[in-house]
Amino acid sequence: MTQRSQNFVSLNDHLCFSIYTTSRAIQRMYRPLLDDLNLTYPQYLTLVALWENGPQTVSQLGNKLDLDSGTLTPMLKRMEKANLIVRHRDVMDERVVLVELTEKGRRMQADSAIIPQTLLEKSGLDSDEWHTLNKTMKKLMVHVSE
């Protein structure tokens, strides 16, 4: 039997493992809600970004969602086929592709309003704890992204 180093950190004490397992659990909780809307998790996040900020370029969406064009473009094509979004070239610069919600995409905002509330209710956190956790996670993300 080997002796553990003093710096050894068990799996359950790794913050990255806690974040990973929590993220997977949240996505499992979201799955039935998103299935009812016929959406994937990344599609839902794309819609949230569009609901929040209106029409955006593909590049802006990729940056917001931390998705490369190889992942984002096929997803946007599926969303366009489902009549959730439309993509078109910018009239000022045809190299730029803009993404906008369709009427169906805008209506989905009301249908999906239950999703964040469901997570908050299942979290065991009150509103203040929720906001503190979210603020702390954002701070961590900024620092580990540098």
GROMACS .gro file of C-alpha atoms in nm:
model
  146
    1MET     CA    1   0.000   0.000   0.000
    2THR     CA    2   0.140   0.336  -0.097
    3GLN     CA    3   0.127   0.632   0.134
    4ARG     CA    4  -0.072   0.928   0.011
    5SER     CA    5   0.106   1.256  -0.028
    6GLN     CA    6   0.005   1.533   0.208
    7ASN     CA    7  -0.124   1.725  -0.093
    8PHE     CA    8  -0.357   1.447  -0.205
    9VAL     CA    9  -0.713   1.566  -0.264
   10SER     CA   10  -0.985   1.303  -0.270
   11LEU     CA   11  -1.230   1.292  -0.560
   12ASN     CA   12  -1.518   1.428  -0.353
   13ASP     CA   13  -1.303   1.722  -0.243
   14HIS     CA   14  -1.218   1.826  -0.600
   15LEU     CA   15  -1.421   2.135  -0.685
   16CYS     CA   16  -1.404   2.043  -1.053
   17PHE     CA   17  -1.572   1.709  -0.979
   18SER     CA   18  -1.848   1.880  -0.779
   19ILE     CA   19  -1.910   2.124  -1.065
   20TYR     CA   20  -1.905   1.843  -1.322
   21THR     CA   21  -2.150   1.620  -1.136
   22THR     CA   22  -2.379   1.913  -1.054
   23SER     CA   23  -2.382   2.021  -1.418
   24ARG     CA   24  -2.473   1.669  -1.529
   25ALA     CA   25  -2.749   1.649  -1.265
   26ILE     CA   26  -2.892   1.983  -1.378
   27GLN     CA   27  -2.893   1.870  -1.740
   28ARG     CA   28  -3.071   1.546  -1.638
   29MET     CA   29  -3.330   1.754  -1.452
   30TYR     CA   30  -3.373   1.982  -1.755
   31ARG     CA   31  -3.404   1.693  -2.001
   32PRO     CA   32  -3.777   1.613  -1.954
   33LEU     CA   33  -3.865   1.984  -1.954
   34LEU     CA   34  -3.667   2.040  -2.273
   35ASP     CA   35  -3.799   1.719  -2.431
   36ASP     CA   36  -4.150   1.860  -2.391
   37LEU     CA   37  -4.031   2.161  -2.593
   38ASN     CA   38  -3.840   1.945  -2.841
   39LEU     CA   39  -3.515   2.126  -2.756
   40THR     CA   40  -3.165   2.021  -2.661
   41TYR     CA   41  -2.983   2.196  -2.378
   42PRO     CA   42  -2.753   2.393  -2.615
   43GLN     CA   43  -3.054   2.495  -2.825
   44TYR     CA   44  -3.229   2.619  -2.510
   45LEU     CA   45  -2.923   2.824  -2.414
   46THR     CA   46  -2.910   2.969  -2.766
   47LEU     CA   47  -3.273   3.073  -2.738
   48VAL     CA   48  -3.207   3.230  -2.396
   49ALA     CA   49  -2.922   3.434  -2.546
   50LEU     CA   50  -3.149   3.551  -2.828
   51TRP     CA   51  -3.441   3.629  -2.593
   52GLU     CA   52  -3.207   3.831  -2.377
   53ASN     CA   53  -3.017   4.025  -2.643
   54GLY     CA   54  -3.219   4.003  -2.963
   55PRO     CA   55  -3.063   3.933  -3.304
   56GLN     CA   56  -2.693   3.852  -3.293
   57THR     CA   57  -2.418   3.741  -3.522
   58VAL     CA   58  -2.312   3.379  -3.526
   59SER     CA   59  -1.979   3.495  -3.384
   60GLN     CA   60  -2.146   3.677  -3.094
   61LEU     CA   61  -2.354   3.369  -3.011
   62GLY     CA   62  -2.046   3.148  -3.026
   63ASN     CA   63  -1.864   3.375  -2.783
   64LYS     CA   64  -2.159   3.396  -2.542
   65LEU     CA   65  -2.219   3.021  -2.545
   66ASP     CA   66  -1.851   2.925  -2.560
   67LEU     CA   67  -1.915   2.716  -2.873
   68ASP     CA   68  -1.697   2.695  -3.181
   69SER     CA   69  -1.847   2.733  -3.527
   70GLY     CA   70  -1.812   2.360  -3.594
   71THR     CA   71  -2.059   2.294  -3.312
   72LEU     CA   72  -2.272   2.606  -3.341
   73THR     CA   73  -2.342   2.607  -3.716
   74PRO     CA   74  -2.501   2.258  -3.737
   75MET     CA   75  -2.711   2.335  -3.429
   76LEU     CA   76  -2.830   2.662  -3.583
   77LYS     CA   77  -2.919   2.477  -3.903
   78ARG     CA   78  -3.136   2.235  -3.702
   79MET     CA   79  -3.297   2.526  -3.518
   80GLU     CA   80  -3.369   2.699  -3.848
   81LYS     CA   81  -3.521   2.379  -3.987
   82ALA     CA   82  -3.744   2.366  -3.676
   83ASN     CA   83  -3.851   2.726  -3.752
   84LEU     CA   84  -3.709   2.864  -3.425
   85ILE     CA   85  -3.460   3.101  -3.588
   86VAL     CA   86  -3.369   3.251  -3.921
   87ARG     CA   87  -3.017   3.322  -4.040
   88HIS     CA   88  -2.934   3.582  -4.300
   89ARG     CA   89  -2.638   3.777  -4.426
   90ASP     CA   90  -2.584   4.130  -4.293
   91VAL     CA   91  -2.668   4.382  -4.566
   92MET     CA   92  -2.370   4.600  -4.461
   93ASP     CA   93  -2.120   4.311  -4.454
   94GLU     CA   94  -2.217   3.990  -4.631
   95ARG     CA   95  -1.943   3.799  -4.448
   96VAL     CA   96  -2.147   3.836  -4.128
   97VAL     CA   97  -2.439   3.602  -4.060
   98LEU     CA   98  -2.713   3.731  -3.830
   99VAL     CA   99  -2.939   3.504  -3.624
  100GLU     CA  100  -3.291   3.612  -3.531
  101LEU     CA  101  -3.584   3.447  -3.359
  102THR     CA  102  -3.892   3.352  -3.555
  103GLU     CA  103  -4.238   3.403  -3.408
  104LYS     CA  104  -4.228   3.038  -3.295
  105GLY     CA  105  -3.890   3.100  -3.130
  106ARG     CA  106  -4.024   3.405  -2.949
  107ARG     CA  107  -4.330   3.211  -2.826
  108MET     CA  108  -4.104   2.945  -2.677
  109GLN     CA  109  -3.987   3.196  -2.417
  110ALA     CA  110  -4.319   3.173  -2.233
  111ASP     CA  111  -4.325   2.793  -2.268
  112SER     CA  112  -3.979   2.760  -2.115
  113ALA     CA  113  -4.024   3.007  -1.829
  114ILE     CA  114  -4.076   2.718  -1.587
  115ILE     CA  115  -3.724   2.581  -1.639
  116PRO     CA  116  -3.517   2.821  -1.423
  117GLN     CA  117  -3.786   2.826  -1.153
  118THR     CA  118  -3.792   2.445  -1.142
  119LEU     CA  119  -3.416   2.435  -1.089
  120LEU     CA  120  -3.433   2.695  -0.812
  121GLU     CA  121  -3.711   2.502  -0.637
  122LYS     CA  122  -3.518   2.173  -0.658
  123SER     CA  123  -3.186   2.328  -0.556
  124GLY     CA  124  -3.254   2.352  -0.184
  125LEU     CA  125  -3.120   2.708  -0.197
  126ASP     CA  126  -3.306   3.026  -0.120
  127SER     CA  127  -3.293   3.317  -0.362
  128ASP     CA  128  -3.003   3.490  -0.184
  129GLU     CA  129  -2.796   3.169  -0.173
  130TRP     CA  130  -2.875   3.111  -0.540
  131HIS     CA  131  -2.753   3.458  -0.642
  132THR     CA  132  -2.441   3.425  -0.426
  133LEU     CA  133  -2.357   3.087  -0.580
  134ASN     CA  134  -2.410   3.221  -0.933
  135LYS     CA  135  -2.191   3.525  -0.861
  136THR     CA  136  -1.917   3.303  -0.716
  137MET     CA  137  -1.930   3.067  -1.016
  138LYS     CA  138  -1.898   3.361  -1.256
  139LYS     CA  139  -1.599   3.493  -1.062
  140LEU     CA  140  -1.437   3.149  -1.074
  141MET     CA  141  -1.501   3.122  -1.447
  142VAL     CA  142  -1.338   3.458  -1.516
  143HIS     CA  143  -1.027   3.362  -1.321
  144VAL     CA  144  -0.982   3.013  -1.463
  145SER     CA  145  -1.042   3.143  -1.817
  146GLU     CA  146  -0.746   3.384  -1.800
   0.00000   0.00000   0.00000
